[in-house]
Amino acid sequence: MRPMSSISLALALVLVSCGGSDEATLRIAFDGSNCTYEGPTELTAGPVSVDFVNESDSVFRVNLMRHTGDETVQEMVDYLGPEPSEKHQPSWVRDLGTWEFPVWTEDWPAFAGRTVRWEGDLEPSVYTMICASVHPTYGVWFGTGLTVSPA
């Protein structure tokens, strides 16, 4: 009976150490005409992964931006206007680095048919995530808005 208890204990320890990550995984995809977000829009502060899936036949990027004031997600939608927008990010947001990680490597920007992942920590705030074409023309599509609450 003791060998079974040892095996059960070892299995339980493995399951506890491997399970239950608090990191949120968000998925955003671009198919050439639509930026589609899958995941929660309300999160708690902490680690997050963003998988950007480029289903188009062009080079695209994702930009996750933190609102620095009290601007709402709707204000960002209104600011961008009709899609594809040609506007760059407003002065009231801060880029989290999803736009430039790592620049022009095999994995980034997201070339046609590729998926890239960004990992970082979100602090309490409102966020906006967009998809953007970078070649041959510039264009922006709204992806989602996120609200991050204190942990």
mmCIF file of C-alpha atoms in Angstrom:
data_model
loop_
_atom_site.group_PDB
_atom_site.id
_atom_site.type_symbol
_atom_site.label_atom_id
_atom_site.label_comp_id
_atom_site.label_asym_id
_atom_site.label_seq_id
_atom_site.Cartn_x
_atom_site.Cartn_y
_atom_site.Cartn_z
ATOM 1 C CA MET A 1 0.000 0.000 0.000
ATOM 2 C CA ARG A 2 2.882 2.409 0.648
ATOM 3 C CA PRO A 3 4.076 2.470 -2.990
ATOM 4 C CA MET A 4 0.573 3.484 -4.076
ATOM 5 C CA SER A 5 0.510 6.302 -1.501
ATOM 6 C CA SER A 6 3.868 7.610 -2.725
ATOM 7 C CA ILE A 7 2.699 7.552 -6.332
ATOM 8 C CA SER A 8 -0.549 9.309 -5.438
ATOM 9 C CA LEU A 9 1.340 11.975 -3.492
ATOM 10 C CA ALA A 10 3.799 12.521 -6.340
ATOM 11 C CA LEU A 11 0.945 12.793 -8.858
ATOM 12 C CA ALA A 12 -0.896 15.284 -6.658
ATOM 13 C CA LEU A 13 2.236 17.442 -6.332
ATOM 14 C CA VAL A 14 2.730 17.457 -10.112
ATOM 15 C CA LEU A 15 -0.903 18.451 -10.713
ATOM 16 C CA VAL A 16 -0.719 21.280 -8.169
ATOM 17 C CA SER A 17 2.524 22.660 -9.596
ATOM 18 C CA CYS A 18 1.338 22.505 -13.229
ATOM 19 C CA GLY A 19 -2.214 23.737 -12.923
ATOM 20 C CA GLY A 20 -4.009 26.922 -12.168
ATOM 21 C CA SER A 21 -1.948 29.647 -13.816
ATOM 22 C CA ASP A 22 -3.338 33.102 -13.085
ATOM 23 C CA GLU A 23 -2.111 34.398 -16.454
ATOM 24 C CA ALA A 24 -4.917 35.360 -18.838
ATOM 25 C CA THR A 25 -4.514 34.351 -22.478
ATOM 26 C CA LEU A 26 -6.153 36.655 -24.994
ATOM 27 C CA ARG A 27 -6.526 35.938 -28.714
ATOM 28 C CA ILE A 28 -6.922 38.514 -31.439
ATOM 29 C CA ALA A 29 -7.006 37.667 -35.137
ATOM 30 C CA PHE A 30 -7.070 39.562 -38.402
ATOM 31 C CA ASP A 31 -8.485 37.946 -41.556
ATOM 32 C CA GLY A 32 -7.831 40.761 -44.022
ATOM 33 C CA SER A 33 -10.999 42.712 -43.315
ATOM 34 C CA ASN A 34 -11.956 42.099 -39.661
ATOM 35 C CA CYS A 35 -10.117 42.295 -36.349
ATOM 36 C CA THR A 36 -11.701 39.679 -34.063
ATOM 37 C CA TYR A 37 -11.019 39.371 -30.342
ATOM 38 C CA GLU A 38 -11.582 36.230 -28.251
ATOM 39 C CA GLY A 39 -11.276 36.454 -24.513
ATOM 40 C CA PRO A 40 -12.554 38.315 -21.501
ATOM 41 C CA THR A 41 -12.979 42.085 -21.581
ATOM 42 C CA GLU A 42 -12.772 42.392 -17.801
ATOM 43 C CA LEU A 43 -9.517 41.239 -16.210
ATOM 44 C CA THR A 44 -7.654 41.577 -12.941
ATOM 45 C CA ALA A 45 -4.225 43.175 -12.880
ATOM 46 C CA GLY A 46 -1.316 40.845 -13.503
ATOM 47 C CA PRO A 47 0.298 38.706 -16.181
ATOM 48 C CA VAL A 48 -1.318 38.310 -19.579
ATOM 49 C CA SER A 49 -0.458 36.691 -22.910
ATOM 50 C CA VAL A 50 -1.739 38.030 -26.210
ATOM 51 C CA ASP A 51 -1.755 35.698 -29.206
ATOM 52 C CA PHE A 52 -2.040 37.658 -32.455
ATOM 53 C CA VAL A 53 -3.124 35.469 -35.377
ATOM 54 C CA ASN A 54 -2.583 36.914 -38.835
ATOM 55 C CA GLU A 55 -5.051 35.083 -41.090
ATOM 56 C CA SER A 56 -4.598 37.627 -43.889
ATOM 57 C CA ASP A 57 -2.207 37.586 -46.825
ATOM 58 C CA SER A 58 -0.373 40.762 -45.708
ATOM 59 C CA VAL A 59 1.862 41.963 -42.884
ATOM 60 C CA PHE A 60 -0.102 43.050 -39.797
ATOM 61 C CA ARG A 61 0.596 44.060 -36.231
ATOM 62 C CA VAL A 62 -1.365 44.319 -33.007
ATOM 63 C CA ASN A 63 -1.196 47.272 -30.640
ATOM 64 C CA LEU A 64 -2.290 46.997 -27.010
ATOM 65 C CA MET A 65 -2.545 50.475 -25.466
ATOM 66 C CA ARG A 66 -3.235 51.629 -21.913
ATOM 67 C CA HIS A 67 -5.482 54.676 -21.515
ATOM 68 C CA THR A 68 -3.692 57.195 -19.284
ATOM 69 C CA GLY A 69 -6.669 59.361 -18.355
ATOM 70 C CA ASP A 70 -10.367 58.738 -17.929
ATOM 71 C CA GLU A 71 -11.058 58.151 -21.633
ATOM 72 C CA THR A 72 -13.396 55.265 -22.386
ATOM 73 C CA VAL A 73 -13.226 52.501 -24.946
ATOM 74 C CA GLN A 74 -16.078 54.229 -26.811
ATOM 75 C CA GLU A 75 -13.957 57.383 -27.038
ATOM 76 C CA MET A 76 -11.257 55.311 -28.763
ATOM 77 C CA VAL A 77 -13.826 53.847 -31.179
ATOM 78 C CA ASP A 78 -15.070 57.368 -31.937
ATOM 79 C CA TYR A 79 -11.501 58.656 -32.317
ATOM 80 C CA LEU A 80 -10.584 55.947 -34.826
ATOM 81 C CA GLY A 81 -13.738 56.407 -36.896
ATOM 82 C CA PRO A 82 -14.645 54.240 -39.903
ATOM 83 C CA GLU A 83 -12.451 51.226 -40.680
ATOM 84 C CA PRO A 84 -9.845 51.031 -41.853
ATOM 85 C CA SER A 85 -8.823 54.155 -39.970
ATOM 86 C CA GLU A 86 -5.694 56.020 -40.961
ATOM 87 C CA LYS A 87 -5.253 57.559 -37.511
ATOM 88 C CA HIS A 88 -2.337 56.866 -35.234
ATOM 89 C CA GLN A 89 -2.754 56.353 -31.508
ATOM 90 C CA PRO A 90 -4.024 59.385 -29.582
ATOM 91 C CA SER A 91 -1.869 61.233 -27.039
ATOM 92 C CA TRP A 92 -3.944 59.819 -24.152
ATOM 93 C CA VAL A 93 -2.716 56.225 -24.530
ATOM 94 C CA ARG A 94 0.618 54.519 -23.869
ATOM 95 C CA ASP A 95 1.866 51.716 -26.064
ATOM 96 C CA LEU A 96 2.755 48.524 -24.159
ATOM 97 C CA GLY A 97 5.333 47.376 -26.693
ATOM 98 C CA THR A 98 3.174 44.923 -28.616
ATOM 99 C CA TRP A 99 3.675 46.996 -31.754
ATOM 100 C CA GLU A 100 7.446 46.595 -31.935
ATOM 101 C CA PHE A 101 8.370 43.281 -30.296
ATOM 102 C CA PRO A 102 10.957 42.137 -31.684
ATOM 103 C CA VAL A 103 11.267 44.236 -34.823
ATOM 104 C CA TRP A 104 11.530 42.476 -38.182
ATOM 105 C CA THR A 105 12.562 39.062 -37.007
ATOM 106 C CA GLU A 106 11.305 35.761 -38.330
ATOM 107 C CA ASP A 107 8.310 36.031 -35.986
ATOM 108 C CA TRP A 108 7.513 39.744 -36.052
ATOM 109 C CA PRO A 109 5.765 41.577 -37.467
ATOM 110 C CA ALA A 110 3.098 38.963 -38.004
ATOM 111 C CA PHE A 111 3.636 37.946 -41.582
ATOM 112 C CA ALA A 112 0.787 36.283 -43.443
ATOM 113 C CA GLY A 113 -0.368 33.073 -41.784
ATOM 114 C CA ARG A 114 1.683 33.533 -38.615
ATOM 115 C CA THR A 115 0.831 33.743 -34.940
ATOM 116 C CA VAL A 116 2.937 35.790 -32.541
ATOM 117 C CA ARG A 117 2.697 36.021 -28.756
ATOM 118 C CA TRP A 118 3.296 38.954 -26.442
ATOM 119 C CA GLU A 119 3.538 38.503 -22.685
ATOM 120 C CA GLY A 120 3.406 41.255 -20.107
ATOM 121 C CA ASP A 121 1.714 42.594 -17.001
ATOM 122 C CA LEU A 122 -1.389 44.760 -17.027
ATOM 123 C CA GLU A 123 -2.048 47.315 -14.313
ATOM 124 C CA PRO A 124 -5.497 48.638 -13.405
ATOM 125 C CA SER A 125 -6.726 50.829 -16.261
ATOM 126 C CA VAL A 126 -8.739 50.827 -19.484
ATOM 127 C CA TYR A 127 -7.024 49.356 -22.547
ATOM 128 C CA THR A 128 -7.661 49.252 -26.277
ATOM 129 C CA MET A 129 -6.315 46.658 -28.692
ATOM 130 C CA ILE A 130 -6.229 47.216 -32.451
ATOM 131 C CA CYS A 131 -5.028 45.407 -35.573
ATOM 132 C CA ALA A 132 -3.031 47.435 -38.088
ATOM 133 C CA SER A 133 -1.668 46.909 -41.564
ATOM 134 C CA VAL A 134 1.846 48.151 -42.127
ATOM 135 C CA HIS A 135 2.439 47.231 -45.774
ATOM 136 C CA PRO A 136 1.586 48.205 -48.468
ATOM 137 C CA THR A 137 -0.753 50.767 -46.879
ATOM 138 C CA TYR A 138 -1.467 51.834 -43.323
ATOM 139 C CA GLY A 139 -4.851 50.933 -41.821
ATOM 140 C CA VAL A 140 -6.293 50.375 -38.336
ATOM 141 C CA TRP A 141 -9.162 48.125 -37.218
ATOM 142 C CA PHE A 142 -10.579 48.200 -33.685
ATOM 143 C CA GLY A 143 -10.163 44.878 -31.868
ATOM 144 C CA THR A 144 -11.473 45.280 -28.330
ATOM 145 C CA GLY A 145 -11.512 47.305 -25.189
ATOM 146 C CA LEU A 146 -10.414 45.874 -21.834
ATOM 147 C CA THR A 147 -11.035 46.967 -18.277
ATOM 148 C CA VAL A 148 -8.406 45.832 -15.791
ATOM 149 C CA SER A 149 -9.247 45.983 -12.078
ATOM 150 C CA PRO A 150 -6.851 45.723 -9.121
ATOM 151 C CA ALA A 151 -5.955 42.161 -8.133
#
